[in-house]
Amino acid sequence: MKGWFRLTLGLLAVVVGLVWTLQGLGTLRGSVMSGDDAWTIIGPIVVVIGLVLLTLGLRARNRGKRT
Protein backbone atom coordinates (compact mmCIF):
# COMPACT_ATOMS: atom_id res chain seq x y z
CA MET A 1 0.00 0.00 0.00
CA LYS A 2 3.02 2.27 -0.04
CA GLY A 3 2.62 5.29 -2.23
CA TRP A 4 -1.13 4.98 -2.85
CA PHE A 5 -1.92 8.21 -1.00
CA ARG A 6 0.57 10.19 -3.09
CA LEU A 7 -0.66 8.54 -6.28
CA THR A 8 -4.25 9.40 -5.47
CA LEU A 9 -3.47 13.00 -4.53
CA GLY A 10 -1.27 13.37 -7.59
CA LEU A 11 -3.93 12.09 -9.96
CA LEU A 12 -6.54 14.32 -8.36
CA ALA A 13 -4.23 17.35 -8.63
CA VAL A 14 -3.55 16.66 -12.32
CA VAL A 15 -7.25 16.39 -13.14
CA VAL A 16 -8.20 19.48 -11.12
CA GLY A 17 -5.29 21.44 -12.60
CA LEU A 18 -6.36 20.53 -16.12
CA VAL A 19 -9.95 21.58 -15.44
CA TRP A 20 -8.79 24.88 -13.93
CA THR A 21 -6.53 25.52 -16.92
CA LEU A 22 -9.33 24.85 -19.39
CA GLN A 23 -11.66 27.10 -17.41
CA GLY A 24 -9.07 29.85 -17.35
CA LEU A 25 -8.64 29.57 -21.10
CA GLY A 26 -12.41 29.79 -21.54
CA THR A 27 -12.72 26.30 -23.04
CA LEU A 28 -14.95 25.09 -20.20
CA ARG A 29 -17.72 27.57 -19.51
CA GLY A 30 -20.39 27.91 -16.87
CA SER A 31 -18.21 28.82 -13.91
CA VAL A 32 -17.02 31.99 -12.21
CA MET A 33 -13.48 30.87 -13.14
CA SER A 34 -14.26 30.74 -16.88
CA GLY A 35 -12.16 33.21 -18.82
CA ASP A 36 -10.19 34.34 -15.74
CA ASP A 37 -6.46 34.53 -16.51
CA ALA A 38 -5.50 33.66 -12.93
CA TRP A 39 -6.72 30.07 -13.44
CA THR A 40 -4.66 29.82 -16.62
CA ILE A 41 -1.61 30.26 -14.39
CA ILE A 42 -2.76 28.35 -11.29
CA GLY A 43 -3.94 25.28 -13.25
CA PRO A 44 -0.57 24.30 -14.76
CA ILE A 45 1.15 24.83 -11.41
CA VAL A 46 -1.29 22.38 -9.81
CA VAL A 47 -0.69 19.92 -12.69
CA VAL A 48 3.08 20.04 -12.08
CA ILE A 49 2.57 19.47 -8.35
CA GLY A 50 0.34 16.52 -9.22
CA LEU A 51 2.96 15.05 -11.54
CA VAL A 52 5.58 15.35 -8.79
CA LEU A 53 3.26 13.55 -6.37
CA LEU A 54 2.60 10.83 -8.95
CA THR A 55 6.34 10.35 -9.45
CA LEU A 56 6.98 10.15 -5.71
CA GLY A 57 4.10 7.71 -5.28
CA LEU A 58 5.37 5.45 -8.04
CA ARG A 59 8.87 5.47 -6.57
CA ALA A 60 7.52 4.57 -3.13
CA ARG A 61 5.51 1.69 -4.61
CA ASN A 62 8.50 0.40 -6.57
CA ARG A 63 10.72 0.58 -3.47
CA GLY A 64 8.12 -1.37 -1.52
CA LYS A 65 8.07 -4.16 -4.12
CA ARG A 66 11.84 -4.70 -3.99
CA THR A 67 11.99 -5.39 -0.27
PDB file of C-alpha atoms in Angstrom:
ATOM      1  CA  MET A   1       0.000   0.000   0.000  1.00  0.00           C
ATOM      2  CA  LYS A   2       3.018   2.270  -0.043  1.00  0.00           C
ATOM      3  CA  GLY A   3       2.620   5.293  -2.233  1.00  0.00           C
ATOM      4  CA  TRP A   4      -1.129   4.985  -2.849  1.00  0.00           C
ATOM      5  CA  PHE A   5      -1.918   8.205  -0.999  1.00  0.00           C
ATOM      6  CA  ARG A   6       0.568  10.187  -3.087  1.00  0.00           C
ATOM      7  CA  LEU A   7      -0.658   8.538  -6.278  1.00  0.00           C
ATOM      8  CA  THR A   8      -4.255   9.395  -5.472  1.00  0.00           C
ATOM      9  CA  LEU A   9      -3.473  12.996  -4.534  1.00  0.00           C
ATOM     10  CA  GLY A  10      -1.267  13.366  -7.593  1.00  0.00           C
ATOM     11  CA  LEU A  11      -3.928  12.094  -9.964  1.00  0.00           C
ATOM     12  CA  LEU A  12      -6.539  14.320  -8.357  1.00  0.00           C
ATOM     13  CA  ALA A  13      -4.233  17.350  -8.626  1.00  0.00           C
ATOM     14  CA  VAL A  14      -3.548  16.658 -12.317  1.00  0.00           C
ATOM     15  CA  VAL A  15      -7.251  16.387 -13.139  1.00  0.00           C
ATOM     16  CA  VAL A  16      -8.199  19.481 -11.117  1.00  0.00           C
ATOM     17  CA  GLY A  17      -5.291  21.437 -12.600  1.00  0.00           C
ATOM     18  CA  LEU A  18      -6.362  20.530 -16.125  1.00  0.00           C
ATOM     19  CA  VAL A  19      -9.949  21.582 -15.435  1.00  0.00           C
ATOM     20  CA  TRP A  20      -8.790  24.878 -13.929  1.00  0.00           C
ATOM     21  CA  THR A  21      -6.528  25.518 -16.920  1.00  0.00           C
ATOM     22  CA  LEU A  22      -9.331  24.851 -19.387  1.00  0.00           C
ATOM     23  CA  GLN A  23     -11.663  27.097 -17.415  1.00  0.00           C
ATOM     24  CA  GLY A  24      -9.070  29.851 -17.349  1.00  0.00           C
ATOM     25  CA  LEU A  25      -8.643  29.574 -21.101  1.00  0.00           C
ATOM     26  CA  GLY A  26     -12.411  29.790 -21.543  1.00  0.00           C
ATOM     27  CA  THR A  27     -12.723  26.304 -23.044  1.00  0.00           C
ATOM     28  CA  LEU A  28     -14.947  25.095 -20.197  1.00  0.00           C
ATOM     29  CA  ARG A  29     -17.720  27.566 -19.514  1.00  0.00           C
ATOM     30  CA  GLY A  30     -20.386  27.914 -16.872  1.00  0.00           C
ATOM     31  CA  SER A  31     -18.210  28.819 -13.909  1.00  0.00           C
ATOM     32  CA  VAL A  32     -17.017  31.987 -12.213  1.00  0.00           C
ATOM     33  CA  MET A  33     -13.476  30.873 -13.140  1.00  0.00           C
ATOM     34  CA  SER A  34     -14.259  30.740 -16.877  1.00  0.00           C
ATOM     35  CA  GLY A  35     -12.160  33.212 -18.819  1.00  0.00           C
ATOM     36  CA  ASP A  36     -10.188  34.335 -15.737  1.00  0.00           C
ATOM     37  CA  ASP A  37      -6.461  34.529 -16.505  1.00  0.00           C
ATOM     38  CA  ALA A  38      -5.499  33.663 -12.930  1.00  0.00           C
ATOM     39  CA  TRP A  39      -6.720  30.072 -13.438  1.00  0.00           C
ATOM     40  CA  THR A  40      -4.664  29.824 -16.618  1.00  0.00           C
ATOM     41  CA  ILE A  41      -1.606  30.257 -14.385  1.00  0.00           C
ATOM     42  CA  ILE A  42      -2.757  28.350 -11.285  1.00  0.00           C
ATOM     43  CA  GLY A  43      -3.936  25.280 -13.246  1.00  0.00           C
ATOM     44  CA  PRO A  44      -0.566  24.297 -14.765  1.00  0.00           C
ATOM     45  CA  ILE A  45       1.149  24.828 -11.406  1.00  0.00           C
ATOM     46  CA  VAL A  46      -1.286  22.379  -9.809  1.00  0.00           C
ATOM     47  CA  VAL A  47      -0.690  19.925 -12.693  1.00  0.00           C
ATOM     48  CA  VAL A  48       3.079  20.044 -12.085  1.00  0.00           C
ATOM     49  CA  ILE A  49       2.570  19.475  -8.351  1.00  0.00           C
ATOM     50  CA  GLY A  50       0.343  16.517  -9.222  1.00  0.00           C
ATOM     51  CA  LEU A  51       2.965  15.050 -11.537  1.00  0.00           C
ATOM     52  CA  VAL A  52       5.580  15.353  -8.787  1.00  0.00           C
ATOM     53  CA  LEU A  53       3.263  13.548  -6.368  1.00  0.00           C
ATOM     54  CA  LEU A  54       2.603  10.831  -8.950  1.00  0.00           C
ATOM     55  CA  THR A  55       6.338  10.354  -9.446  1.00  0.00           C
ATOM     56  CA  LEU A  56       6.979  10.151  -5.706  1.00  0.00           C
ATOM     57  CA  GLY A  57       4.105   7.707  -5.280  1.00  0.00           C
ATOM     58  CA  LEU A  58       5.371   5.447  -8.042  1.00  0.00           C
ATOM     59  CA  ARG A  59       8.869   5.471  -6.574  1.00  0.00           C
ATOM     60  CA  ALA A  60       7.521   4.570  -3.132  1.00  0.00           C
ATOM     61  CA  ARG A  61       5.511   1.693  -4.608  1.00  0.00           C
ATOM     62  CA  ASN A  62       8.498   0.398  -6.565  1.00  0.00           C
ATOM     63  CA  ARG A  63      10.722   0.583  -3.474  1.00  0.00           C
ATOM     64  CA  GLY A  64       8.123  -1.368  -1.518  1.00  0.00           C
ATOM     65  CA  LYS A  65       8.074  -4.163  -4.120  1.00  0.00           C
ATOM     66  CA  ARG A  66      11.841  -4.702  -3.987  1.00  0.00           C
ATOM     67  CA  THR A  67      11.994  -5.388  -0.273  1.00  0.00           C
TER      68      THR A  67
END
